[in-house]
Amino acid sequence: MHFNATGEASAQRPEDENLGVGANLAFGLQHVLTMYGGIVAVPLILGQAAGLPPSDIGLLITASLFAGGLATILQTIGLPFFGCRLPLVQGVSFAGVATMVAIMTSGGGMGAVLGAVMAASLLGLLITPIFSQIIRFFPPVVTGTVITTIGLTLLPVAARWAMGGNSKAPDFGSMANIGLAAGTLIIVLLLSKLGSSAISRLSILLAIIIGTVIALLLGMTDFSQVGNGAYLALPALFHFGLPTFEIAAIVSMVIVIIVTLVETSADILAVGEIIKTKVDSRRLGDGLRADMLSSLIAPVFGSFTQSAFAQNVGLVAVTGVKSRYVVATGGVILVALGLLPVMGRVVAAVPPSVLGGAGIILFGTVAASGIRTLSRVDYGNNMNLIIVATSIGFGMIPIAAPQFYEHFPSWIATIFHSGISSAAIMAIVLNLVFNHVKAGNSDQQSVFVAGTERIIRQHTIAELHDGDYVQNGKIYDARGNEVPMMAHA
């Protein structure tokens, strides 16, 4: 029997299963394809906002792939005190995009962004012990709500992918794009139903490959540019200049780091729930420290804040492949993509609509996993129903109305622009207010809880007469006489 760094018997943990080199490569590539669009989107947006030439934007992308790969390996394989050793893919966080664009456009430039990321990540590393102690405030009512919100938040991403990815493209939303997405989705379903267990587990990867081949035959993708450009490129240190440290930029980035800590905590707990393994405060702290250390080092290569990718949590739920070594292999592939731009160009040729078809199932599965967790919550004479309802509703605001926080102070918009962090914060606060602080709680059911399912036995209804009615908890007959009730034996 093998033991991990914390002394736990690794053979007892589902995430410690090693499937072998071949399976690790196949499933690892599936993880990379799932999150590739997300990991390249942030450097694309920031590079364009900074007015960088295409060559430098390409370096931003390869730097993000390289840094994401290293962060994934650290999170999955781990070092003492760093890495939760769970199947979590790391990559550039979306949480800080608006803040980093604001820092750039206000005159700080790329140096101020990189400096703010490094300083804020160092502070985040110092405060992780506080965050790792909040594990007891994440019962199923909180984790189920957050997992459900993660899935619902990601579904619009899948829809945009299915429409073509680029909203400014002339064919965005065309029947050709949506048809290709639908075809990919159908292939996933067919492979899941008709294939062997191995094929079913690889259904997402196989569907993406088949969908890409169909797109190539239909002229909807182009591999002609794959051979153009460098085949090998080592990451350049501080290519965009040395970091500069500006107080205002650092303060705004600290808020982003706090949001990142909340989101990563939610993802660590979510994947632990999905694969049925124990996540305690020490393991959560190790995961958060890996997150912050990766974010601190990433700017050296020209990348930004790192966090767990929620869409890959969905892939774990869909495939049932729980091995952290699979995801670590995905991290190695990401490092290779960062060193071999030609591989990145191959993956970049996969049409977004193909990813969209697979994403609908992936992200829907995350929501379904959250609903399964919520099914274990006690909705009796308490306020858990209103906690779930309020938190999910609050989390949907940025999705349903992206401009909702436009006129709020920037720090509020930074915290709540993410549906995941919005739902997580609301669920944690309401769980504290209603389930930890008992003072003031009513001993009567709330109007929300009163609307939950009730069961009345058929023989009880048979005893009622025409004209009987209920008033103040008592039964009266048609003439107003009280009908005596016998206590249940």
CSV table of C-alpha atoms in Angstrom, one decimal:
chain,number,residue,atom,x,y,z
A,1,MET,CA,0.0,0.0,0.0
A,2,HIS,CA,1.3,3.5,-0.9
A,3,PHE,CA,1.1,6.6,1.2
A,4,ASN,CA,0.9,10.2,0.2
A,5,ALA,CA,2.5,13.2,1.8
A,6,THR,CA,-0.2,13.6,4.4
A,7,GLY,CA,0.1,9.9,5.5
A,8,GLU,CA,-3.3,8.8,4.0
A,9,ALA,CA,-3.4,5.5,2.3
A,10,SER,CA,-3.4,6.4,-1.4
A,11,ALA,CA,-4.9,3.1,-2.5
A,12,GLN,CA,-8.1,4.1,-0.7
A,13,ARG,CA,-8.5,7.3,-2.7
A,14,PRO,CA,-10.1,7.2,-6.2
A,15,GLU,CA,-8.0,10.0,-7.5
A,16,ASP,CA,-4.8,8.1,-6.9
A,17,GLU,CA,-5.6,5.4,-9.6
A,18,ASN,CA,-3.0,5.4,-12.4
A,19,LEU,CA,-4.6,4.2,-15.7
A,20,GLY,CA,-1.3,3.8,-17.6
A,21,VAL,CA,0.5,6.0,-20.2
A,22,GLY,CA,-1.9,5.4,-23.1
A,23,ALA,CA,-5.1,6.2,-21.1
A,24,ASN,CA,-3.4,9.1,-19.4
A,25,LEU,CA,-2.5,10.7,-22.7
A,26,ALA,CA,-5.9,10.2,-24.3
A,27,PHE,CA,-7.9,11.4,-21.3
A,28,GLY,CA,-5.3,14.2,-20.7
A,29,LEU,CA,-5.7,15.5,-24.2
A,30,GLN,CA,-9.5,15.4,-23.7
A,31,HIS,CA,-9.0,17.8,-20.8
A,32,VAL,CA,-6.8,20.1,-22.8
A,33,LEU,CA,-9.3,20.3,-25.7
A,34,THR,CA,-12.1,21.1,-23.2
A,35,MET,CA,-10.3,24.1,-21.7
A,36,TYR,CA,-8.2,25.3,-24.6
A,37,GLY,CA,-10.6,27.9,-25.7
A,38,GLY,CA,-10.9,29.4,-22.2
A,39,ILE,CA,-7.2,29.4,-21.6
A,40,VAL,CA,-6.3,31.3,-24.8
A,41,ALA,CA,-9.2,33.8,-24.5
A,42,VAL,CA,-7.7,35.9,-21.7
A,43,PRO,CA,-4.3,36.5,-23.3
A,44,LEU,CA,-6.2,37.3,-26.6
A,45,ILE,CA,-8.3,39.9,-24.9
A,46,LEU,CA,-5.5,41.4,-22.9
A,47,GLY,CA,-3.1,41.4,-25.8
A,48,GLN,CA,-5.6,43.3,-28.0
A,49,ALA,CA,-6.4,45.7,-25.2
A,50,ALA,CA,-2.7,46.5,-24.8
A,51,GLY,CA,-2.4,47.0,-28.6
A,52,LEU,CA,0.3,44.3,-29.0
A,53,PRO,CA,1.2,43.0,-32.4
A,54,PRO,CA,0.1,39.5,-33.4
A,55,SER,CA,3.5,38.0,-32.7
A,56,ASP,CA,3.5,39.3,-29.1
A,57,ILE,CA,-0.1,38.1,-28.6
A,58,GLY,CA,1.1,34.7,-29.7
A,59,LEU,CA,3.8,34.8,-27.0
A,60,LEU,CA,1.1,35.8,-24.4
A,61,ILE,CA,-0.9,32.7,-25.5
A,62,THR,CA,2.1,30.3,-25.3
A,63,ALA,CA,3.1,31.8,-22.0
A,64,SER,CA,-0.4,31.1,-20.6
A,65,LEU,CA,-0.3,27.5,-21.9
A,66,PHE,CA,3.1,27.0,-20.3
A,67,ALA,CA,2.2,28.5,-17.0
A,68,GLY,CA,-1.2,26.7,-16.9
A,69,GLY,CA,0.6,23.4,-17.5
A,70,LEU,CA,3.1,24.0,-14.6
A,71,ALA,CA,0.2,25.1,-12.3
A,72,THR,CA,-1.8,21.9,-13.2
A,73,ILE,CA,1.2,19.6,-12.5
A,74,LEU,CA,1.8,21.4,-9.1
A,75,GLN,CA,-1.9,21.1,-8.2
A,76,THR,CA,-2.3,17.4,-9.2
A,77,ILE,CA,1.1,15.9,-8.2
A,78,GLY,CA,1.9,18.4,-5.5
A,79,LEU,CA,4.8,19.4,-3.3
A,80,PRO,CA,4.8,19.6,0.5
A,81,PHE,CA,2.2,22.2,1.5
A,82,PHE,CA,1.3,22.9,-2.2
A,83,GLY,CA,-1.3,21.1,-4.3
A,84,CYS,CA,-4.6,19.5,-3.4
A,85,ARG,CA,-3.7,16.4,-5.4
A,86,LEU,CA,-7.1,16.3,-7.1
A,87,PRO,CA,-8.0,16.1,-10.8
A,88,LEU,CA,-8.1,19.9,-11.3
A,89,VAL,CA,-6.9,21.7,-14.4
A,90,GLN,CA,-5.3,25.1,-13.8
A,91,GLY,CA,-5.3,28.0,-16.2
A,92,VAL,CA,-5.6,31.8,-16.6
A,93,SER,CA,-8.5,33.1,-14.5
A,94,PHE,CA,-11.3,35.1,-16.1
A,95,ALA,CA,-12.0,36.8,-12.8
A,96,GLY,CA,-9.4,39.5,-13.4
A,97,VAL,CA,-9.9,40.3,-17.1
A,98,ALA,CA,-11.9,43.5,-16.5
A,99,THR,CA,-9.5,44.7,-13.8
A,100,MET,CA,-6.4,44.1,-15.8
A,101,VAL,CA,-7.9,45.8,-18.9
A,102,ALA,CA,-8.7,48.8,-16.7
A,103,ILE,CA,-5.1,48.9,-15.3
A,104,MET,CA,-3.7,48.8,-18.9
A,105,THR,CA,-6.0,51.4,-20.3
A,106,SER,CA,-5.5,53.8,-17.4
A,107,GLY,CA,-1.8,54.1,-18.4
A,108,GLY,CA,-0.2,51.4,-16.3
A,109,GLY,CA,0.6,49.2,-19.2
A,110,MET,CA,1.5,45.5,-19.1
A,111,GLY,CA,4.2,46.1,-16.5
A,112,ALA,CA,1.7,47.4,-14.0
A,113,VAL,CA,-0.6,44.4,-14.6
A,114,LEU,CA,2.2,41.9,-14.1
A,115,GLY,CA,3.3,43.7,-10.9
A,116,ALA,CA,-0.2,43.9,-9.5
A,117,VAL,CA,-0.7,40.2,-10.2
A,118,MET,CA,2.6,39.3,-8.4
A,119,ALA,CA,1.9,41.5,-5.4
A,120,ALA,CA,-1.7,40.5,-4.9
A,121,SER,CA,-0.8,36.8,-5.3
A,122,LEU,CA,1.8,37.1,-2.6
A,123,LEU,CA,-0.8,38.5,-0.3
A,124,GLY,CA,-3.2,35.8,-1.3
A,125,LEU,CA,-0.5,33.2,-0.4
A,126,LEU,CA,-0.2,34.7,3.0
A,127,ILE,CA,-3.9,34.6,3.8
A,128,THR,CA,-4.6,31.1,2.5
A,129,PRO,CA,-4.6,29.7,6.1
A,130,ILE,CA,-7.8,31.8,6.7
A,131,PHE,CA,-9.5,30.5,3.7
A,132,SER,CA,-8.6,26.9,4.4
A,133,GLN,CA,-10.4,27.0,7.7
A,134,ILE,CA,-13.8,27.7,6.1
A,135,ILE,CA,-14.3,24.1,5.1
A,136,ARG,CA,-17.0,23.6,7.9
A,137,PHE,CA,-19.0,26.4,6.3
A,138,PHE,CA,-19.4,24.4,3.1
A,139,PRO,CA,-22.1,21.8,3.9
A,140,PRO,CA,-24.1,20.2,1.0
A,141,VAL,CA,-26.5,23.2,0.9
A,142,VAL,CA,-23.6,25.4,0.0
A,143,THR,CA,-21.5,23.0,-2.2
A,144,GLY,CA,-24.6,21.8,-4.1
A,145,THR,CA,-25.6,25.4,-4.8
A,146,VAL,CA,-22.1,26.4,-6.0
A,147,ILE,CA,-21.7,23.3,-8.2
A,148,THR,CA,-25.1,23.9,-9.7
A,149,THR,CA,-24.3,27.5,-10.4
A,150,ILE,CA,-20.9,26.6,-11.9
A,151,GLY,CA,-22.8,24.5,-14.5
A,152,LEU,CA,-25.4,27.1,-15.2
A,153,THR,CA,-22.8,29.8,-15.5
A,154,LEU,CA,-20.8,27.9,-18.1
A,155,LEU,CA,-23.8,26.9,-20.3
A,156,PRO,CA,-23.9,30.4,-22.0
A,157,VAL,CA,-20.2,29.8,-22.9
A,158,ALA,CA,-21.2,26.5,-24.6
A,159,ALA,CA,-24.0,28.3,-26.4
A,160,ARG,CA,-21.6,31.0,-27.8
A,161,TRP,CA,-19.2,28.3,-28.9
A,162,ALA,CA,-22.0,26.5,-30.6
A,163,MET,CA,-22.8,29.7,-32.5
A,164,GLY,CA,-19.3,30.1,-33.7
A,165,GLY,CA,-17.4,31.6,-30.8
A,166,ASN,CA,-16.7,35.1,-32.4
A,167,SER,CA,-19.8,37.3,-32.1
A,168,LYS,CA,-18.4,39.7,-34.7
A,169,ALA,CA,-17.9,37.0,-37.3
A,170,PRO,CA,-20.5,37.2,-40.2
A,171,ASP,CA,-21.4,33.5,-39.7
A,172,PHE,CA,-22.0,33.8,-35.9
A,173,GLY,CA,-25.2,32.0,-35.1
A,174,SER,CA,-25.5,30.5,-38.6
A,175,MET,CA,-27.3,27.2,-39.1
A,176,ALA,CA,-24.0,25.7,-40.3
A,177,ASN,CA,-22.3,26.4,-36.9
A,178,ILE,CA,-25.3,25.3,-34.8
A,179,GLY,CA,-25.7,22.2,-37.0
A,180,LEU,CA,-22.1,21.3,-36.5
A,181,ALA,CA,-22.5,21.7,-32.7
A,182,ALA,CA,-25.7,19.6,-32.8
A,183,GLY,CA,-23.9,16.9,-34.8
A,184,THR,CA,-21.0,16.8,-32.2
A,185,LEU,CA,-23.5,16.6,-29.4
A,186,ILE,CA,-25.3,13.7,-31.1
A,187,ILE,CA,-22.0,11.9,-31.6
A,188,VAL,CA,-21.2,12.2,-27.9
A,189,LEU,CA,-24.6,10.7,-27.0
A,190,LEU,CA,-24.3,7.9,-29.5
A,191,LEU,CA,-20.8,7.0,-28.3
A,192,SER,CA,-21.9,7.1,-24.7
A,193,LYS,CA,-24.9,4.8,-25.4
A,194,LEU,CA,-23.5,2.4,-28.0
A,195,GLY,CA,-19.8,2.3,-27.3
A,196,SER,CA,-17.8,0.1,-24.9
A,197,SER,CA,-16.8,1.5,-21.5
A,198,ALA,CA,-13.5,2.8,-22.9
A,199,ILE,CA,-15.2,4.5,-25.9
A,200,SER,CA,-17.9,5.9,-23.6
A,201,ARG,CA,-15.2,7.5,-21.4
A,202,LEU,CA,-13.5,9.0,-24.4
A,203,SER,CA,-16.8,10.1,-26.0
A,204,ILE,CA,-16.0,13.8,-25.6
A,205,LEU,CA,-12.5,13.5,-27.2
A,206,LEU,CA,-13.7,11.2,-30.0
A,207,ALA,CA,-16.7,13.5,-30.8
A,208,ILE,CA,-14.4,16.6,-31.0
A,209,ILE,CA,-12.1,14.7,-33.4
A,210,ILE,CA,-14.9,13.5,-35.5
A,211,GLY,CA,-16.6,16.9,-35.5
A,212,THR,CA,-13.4,18.5,-36.6
A,213,VAL,CA,-13.0,16.1,-39.5
A,214,ILE,CA,-16.6,16.8,-40.5
A,215,ALA,CA,-15.8,20.6,-40.3
A,216,LEU,CA,-12.7,20.1,-42.4
A,217,LEU,CA,-14.7,18.2,-45.1
A,218,LEU,CA,-17.3,20.9,-45.1
A,219,GLY,CA,-14.7,23.7,-45.4
A,220,MET,CA,-15.6,25.1,-41.9
A,221,THR,CA,-12.0,24.9,-40.6
A,222,ASP,CA,-8.6,25.5,-42.0
A,223,PHE,CA,-5.3,23.7,-41.1
A,224,SER,CA,-3.3,25.5,-43.8
A,225,GLN,CA,-1.7,27.9,-41.2
A,226,VAL,CA,-0.5,25.1,-38.9
A,227,GLY,CA,3.0,25.0,-40.6
A,228,ASN,CA,3.5,28.7,-40.5
A,229,GLY,CA,5.6,30.0,-37.6
A,230,ALA,CA,8.1,28.6,-35.2
A,231,TYR,CA,7.9,24.9,-34.2
A,232,LEU,CA,9.8,25.4,-30.9
A,233,ALA,CA,9.9,28.5,-28.7
A,234,LEU,CA,11.2,28.6,-25.2
A,235,PRO,CA,9.3,30.9,-22.9
A,236,ALA,CA,11.0,34.3,-22.6
A,237,LEU,CA,11.4,35.7,-19.1
A,238,PHE,CA,9.9,39.2,-18.6
A,239,HIS,CA,9.5,39.6,-22.4
A,240,PHE,CA,7.0,42.4,-21.8
A,241,GLY,CA,9.3,44.3,-19.4
A,242,LEU,CA,9.9,44.2,-15.7
A,243,PRO,CA,6.9,44.4,-13.4
A,244,THR,CA,6.0,47.8,-11.9
A,245,PHE,CA,4.2,48.1,-8.6
A,246,GLU,CA,1.4,50.7,-8.4
A,247,ILE,CA,-0.7,50.9,-5.2
A,248,ALA,CA,-4.0,51.4,-6.9
A,249,ALA,CA,-3.5,48.6,-9.4
A,250,ILE,CA,-2.4,46.2,-6.5
A,251,VAL,CA,-5.5,47.1,-4.4
A,252,SER,CA,-7.8,46.4,-7.3
A,253,MET,CA,-6.0,43.1,-8.0
A,254,VAL,CA,-6.3,42.0,-4.4
A,255,ILE,CA,-10.1,41.9,-4.8
A,256,VAL,CA,-9.6,39.7,-7.9
A,257,ILE,CA,-7.4,37.4,-5.8
A,258,ILE,CA,-10.0,37.1,-3.1
A,259,VAL,CA,-12.6,36.2,-5.7
A,260,THR,CA,-10.2,33.7,-7.2
A,261,LEU,CA,-9.7,32.1,-3.8
A,262,VAL,CA,-13.5,31.7,-3.4
A,263,GLU,CA,-13.9,30.2,-6.8
A,264,THR,CA,-11.0,27.8,-6.4
A,265,SER,CA,-12.3,26.7,-3.0
A,266,ALA,CA,-15.6,26.0,-4.6
A,267,ASP,CA,-14.0,24.0,-7.5
A,268,ILE,CA,-11.8,22.0,-5.1
A,269,LEU,CA,-14.9,21.1,-2.9
A,270,ALA,CA,-16.9,20.4,-6.1
A,271,VAL,CA,-14.5,18.0,-7.6
A,272,GLY,CA,-14.0,16.3,-4.2
A,273,GLU,CA,-17.8,15.9,-4.0
A,274,ILE,CA,-18.0,14.5,-7.6
A,275,ILE,CA,-15.3,11.9,-7.2
A,276,LYS,CA,-16.4,11.0,-3.6
A,277,THR,CA,-13.1,11.8,-1.8
A,278,LYS,CA,-12.4,13.6,1.4
A,279,VAL,CA,-11.4,17.3,1.3
A,280,ASP,CA,-10.4,18.7,4.6
A,281,SER,CA,-9.1,22.1,5.6
A,282,ARG,CA,-5.4,21.0,5.1
A,283,ARG,CA,-6.1,19.7,1.6
A,284,LEU,CA,-8.1,22.8,0.7
A,285,GLY,CA,-5.2,25.0,2.0
A,286,ASP,CA,-2.6,23.1,0.0
A,287,GLY,CA,-4.8,23.6,-3.1
A,288,LEU,CA,-5.2,27.3,-2.5
A,289,ARG,CA,-1.4,27.7,-1.8
A,290,ALA,CA,-0.7,26.0,-5.2
A,291,ASP,CA,-3.1,28.4,-6.8
A,292,MET,CA,-1.4,31.5,-5.3
A,293,LEU,CA,2.1,30.3,-5.9
A,294,SER,CA,1.3,29.6,-9.6
A,295,SER,CA,-0.2,33.1,-9.9
A,296,LEU,CA,2.9,34.6,-8.3
A,297,ILE,CA,5.3,32.9,-10.7
A,298,ALA,CA,3.1,33.1,-13.9
A,299,PRO,CA,4.0,36.8,-14.6
A,300,VAL,CA,7.7,35.8,-14.9
A,301,PHE,CA,6.7,34.0,-18.1
A,302,GLY,CA,4.2,36.7,-19.2
A,303,SER,CA,1.0,35.1,-17.9
A,304,PHE,CA,-1.6,36.1,-15.3
A,305,THR,CA,-3.6,34.8,-12.3
A,306,GLN,CA,-4.1,31.1,-12.3
A,307,SER,CA,-7.2,29.2,-11.0
A,308,ALA,CA,-9.0,25.9,-11.4
A,309,PHE,CA,-11.1,25.5,-14.6
A,310,ALA,CA,-14.7,24.7,-13.8
A,311,GLN,CA,-15.4,23.2,-17.3
A,312,ASN,CA,-12.9,20.4,-16.5
A,313,VAL,CA,-14.8,19.6,-13.3
A,314,GLY,CA,-17.6,18.9,-15.7
A,315,LEU,CA,-15.4,16.6,-17.7
A,316,VAL,CA,-14.6,14.6,-14.6
A,317,ALA,CA,-18.3,14.2,-13.9
A,318,VAL,CA,-19.1,13.2,-17.4
A,319,THR,CA,-16.4,10.6,-17.9
A,320,GLY,CA,-16.1,9.3,-14.4
A,321,VAL,CA,-12.3,9.3,-14.8
A,322,LYS,CA,-11.1,10.4,-11.4
A,323,SER,CA,-7.4,9.9,-11.7
A,324,ARG,CA,-5.2,13.0,-10.9
A,325,TYR,CA,-2.5,11.5,-13.1
A,326,VAL,CA,-4.8,11.9,-16.1
A,327,VAL,CA,-5.0,15.6,-15.4
A,328,ALA,CA,-1.3,15.8,-14.6
A,329,THR,CA,-0.7,14.4,-18.1
A,330,GLY,CA,-2.9,17.1,-19.4
A,331,GLY,CA,-0.6,19.6,-17.6
A,332,VAL,CA,2.4,18.1,-19.4
A,333,ILE,CA,0.5,18.5,-22.7
A,334,LEU,CA,-0.1,22.2,-21.9
A,335,VAL,CA,3.6,22.7,-21.1
A,336,ALA,CA,4.4,21.1,-24.5
A,337,LEU,CA,1.9,23.4,-26.2
A,338,GLY,CA,3.6,26.3,-24.5
A,339,LEU,CA,7.0,25.1,-25.9
A,340,LEU,CA,5.7,23.9,-29.3
A,341,PRO,CA,3.6,26.7,-30.9
A,342,VAL,CA,2.9,24.3,-33.8
A,343,MET,CA,0.9,22.0,-31.5
A,344,GLY,CA,-1.0,25.0,-30.3
A,345,ARG,CA,-1.9,25.9,-33.9
A,346,VAL,CA,-3.3,22.4,-34.4
A,347,VAL,CA,-5.5,22.6,-31.4
A,348,ALA,CA,-6.5,26.2,-32.3
A,349,ALA,CA,-7.9,24.9,-35.6
A,350,VAL,CA,-10.7,22.9,-33.8
A,351,PRO,CA,-13.9,24.9,-34.6
A,352,PRO,CA,-15.6,26.6,-31.6
A,353,SER,CA,-18.9,25.1,-32.7
A,354,VAL,CA,-17.5,21.6,-32.2
A,355,LEU,CA,-16.4,22.5,-28.7
A,356,GLY,CA,-19.9,24.0,-28.1
A,357,GLY,CA,-21.7,20.8,-28.9
A,358,ALA,CA,-19.5,18.9,-26.4
A,359,GLY,CA,-19.7,21.8,-23.9
A,360,ILE,CA,-23.5,21.6,-23.6
A,361,ILE,CA,-23.2,18.1,-22.2
A,362,LEU,CA,-20.1,18.9,-20.1
A,363,PHE,CA,-21.4,22.0,-18.4
A,364,GLY,CA,-24.9,20.5,-18.1
A,365,THR,CA,-23.4,17.6,-16.2
A,366,VAL,CA,-21.8,20.0,-13.7
A,367,ALA,CA,-25.3,21.5,-12.9
A,368,ALA,CA,-26.7,18.0,-12.7
A,369,SER,CA,-24.0,17.0,-10.2
A,370,GLY,CA,-24.9,20.0,-8.1
A,371,ILE,CA,-28.6,19.1,-8.2
A,372,ARG,CA,-27.7,15.6,-7.0
A,373,THR,CA,-25.8,17.1,-4.1
A,374,LEU,CA,-28.7,19.3,-3.2
A,375,SER,CA,-31.0,16.3,-3.1
A,376,ARG,CA,-29.3,15.3,0.1
A,377,VAL,CA,-30.1,18.5,1.8
A,378,ASP,CA,-32.7,18.5,4.6
A,379,TYR,CA,-35.6,20.8,3.4
A,380,GLY,CA,-37.7,20.2,6.5
A,381,ASN,CA,-38.6,22.9,9.1
A,382,ASN,CA,-35.6,25.2,8.2
A,383,MET,CA,-34.4,27.7,5.7
A,384,ASN,CA,-32.3,25.6,3.4
A,385,LEU,CA,-34.7,26.1,0.5
A,386,ILE,CA,-34.5,29.9,0.7
A,387,ILE,CA,-30.7,29.6,0.9
A,388,VAL,CA,-30.6,27.6,-2.3
A,389,ALA,CA,-33.2,29.8,-4.1
A,390,THR,CA,-31.6,33.1,-3.2
A,391,SER,CA,-28.0,32.0,-3.9
A,392,ILE,CA,-28.8,30.5,-7.3
A,393,GLY,CA,-30.9,33.5,-8.2
A,394,PHE,CA,-28.2,35.9,-7.1
A,395,GLY,CA,-25.6,33.9,-9.1
A,396,MET,CA,-27.7,34.1,-12.3
A,397,ILE,CA,-27.8,37.9,-12.2
A,398,PRO,CA,-24.5,38.4,-14.0
A,399,ILE,CA,-25.5,35.8,-16.6
A,400,ALA,CA,-29.0,37.1,-17.3
A,401,ALA,CA,-28.0,40.8,-17.1
A,402,PRO,CA,-24.2,41.2,-17.7
A,403,GLN,CA,-24.6,45.0,-17.4
A,404,PHE,CA,-26.3,44.8,-14.0
A,405,TYR,CA,-23.3,46.1,-12.0
A,406,GLU,CA,-22.2,48.6,-14.5
A,407,HIS,CA,-23.0,51.6,-12.3
A,408,PHE,CA,-21.8,50.1,-9.1
A,409,PRO,CA,-18.4,50.9,-7.6
A,410,SER,CA,-15.7,48.9,-9.5
A,411,TRP,CA,-14.8,46.8,-6.5
A,412,ILE,CA,-18.4,45.5,-6.2
A,413,ALA,CA,-18.5,44.8,-9.9
A,414,THR,CA,-15.2,42.9,-9.7
A,415,ILE,CA,-16.5,40.6,-6.9
A,416,PHE,CA,-20.0,40.0,-8.2
A,417,HIS,CA,-19.4,40.0,-12.0
A,418,SER,CA,-18.8,36.2,-11.7
A,419,GLY,CA,-22.0,34.2,-11.1
A,420,ILE,CA,-19.9,31.5,-9.4
A,421,SER,CA,-18.4,33.9,-6.8
A,422,SER,CA,-21.8,35.6,-6.4
A,423,ALA,CA,-23.6,32.4,-5.6
A,424,ALA,CA,-20.7,31.1,-3.3
A,425,ILE,CA,-20.6,34.3,-1.3
A,426,MET,CA,-24.4,34.4,-0.9
A,427,ALA,CA,-24.7,30.7,0.0
A,428,ILE,CA,-21.9,31.0,2.6
A,429,VAL,CA,-23.4,34.1,4.2
A,430,LEU,CA,-27.0,32.8,4.3
A,431,ASN,CA,-25.8,29.4,5.7
A,432,LEU,CA,-24.0,31.3,8.5
A,433,VAL,CA,-27.1,33.5,9.2
A,434,PHE,CA,-29.7,30.8,9.2
A,435,ASN,CA,-27.9,27.6,10.1
A,436,HIS,CA,-25.0,28.8,12.4
A,437,VAL,CA,-26.5,31.9,14.0
A,438,LYS,CA,-29.7,30.3,15.6
A,439,ALA,CA,-30.8,33.5,17.3
A,440,GLY,CA,-34.0,34.9,15.8
A,441,ASN,CA,-34.8,31.8,13.8
A,442,SER,CA,-38.6,31.2,13.7
A,443,ASP,CA,-39.8,27.8,15.0
A,444,GLN,CA,-42.4,27.9,12.3
A,445,GLN,CA,-41.9,26.9,8.7
A,446,SER,CA,-41.1,29.8,6.3
A,447,VAL,CA,-43.5,30.5,3.5
A,448,PHE,CA,-40.9,29.0,1.1
A,449,VAL,CA,-40.4,25.8,3.1
A,450,ALA,CA,-44.2,25.4,3.6
A,451,GLY,CA,-44.5,25.0,-0.1
A,452,THR,CA,-42.4,21.8,-0.2
A,453,GLU,CA,-43.8,18.4,-0.7
A,454,ARG,CA,-46.4,17.0,1.8
A,455,ILE,CA,-47.9,13.5,1.9
A,456,ILE,CA,-51.5,12.8,3.1
A,457,ARG,CA,-52.5,9.2,3.3
A,458,GLN,CA,-55.4,8.0,1.2
A,459,HIS,CA,-57.3,6.5,4.1
A,460,THR,CA,-57.2,9.9,5.9
A,461,ILE,CA,-58.9,11.6,2.9
A,462,ALA,CA,-61.5,8.9,2.9
A,463,GLU,CA,-62.5,9.9,6.4
A,464,LEU,CA,-63.4,13.5,5.3
A,465,HIS,CA,-67.0,14.4,4.5
A,466,ASP,CA,-68.4,16.8,2.0
A,467,GLY,CA,-68.2,20.3,3.5
A,468,ASP,CA,-65.4,19.7,5.9
A,469,TYR,CA,-62.9,22.5,6.2
A,470,VAL,CA,-59.6,23.3,8.0
A,471,GLN,CA,-59.2,26.5,10.1
A,472,ASN,CA,-56.3,27.3,12.4
A,473,GLY,CA,-55.0,23.8,12.2
A,474,LYS,CA,-58.4,22.2,13.2
A,475,ILE,CA,-61.0,20.3,11.1
A,476,TYR,CA,-64.6,21.4,11.2
A,477,ASP,CA,-67.7,19.8,9.5
A,478,ALA,CA,-70.2,21.6,7.3
A,479,ARG,CA,-72.2,22.8,10.4
A,480,GLY,CA,-69.1,24.2,12.1
A,481,ASN,CA,-68.6,21.5,14.6
A,482,GLU,CA,-65.0,20.6,15.4
A,483,VAL,CA,-64.0,17.1,14.3
A,484,PRO,CA,-61.8,15.5,16.9
A,485,MET,CA,-58.4,14.3,15.8
A,486,MET,CA,-56.6,11.3,17.2
A,487,ALA,CA,-52.8,11.7,17.8
A,488,HIS,CA,-50.7,9.4,15.7
A,489,ALA,CA,-49.7,6.3,17.6
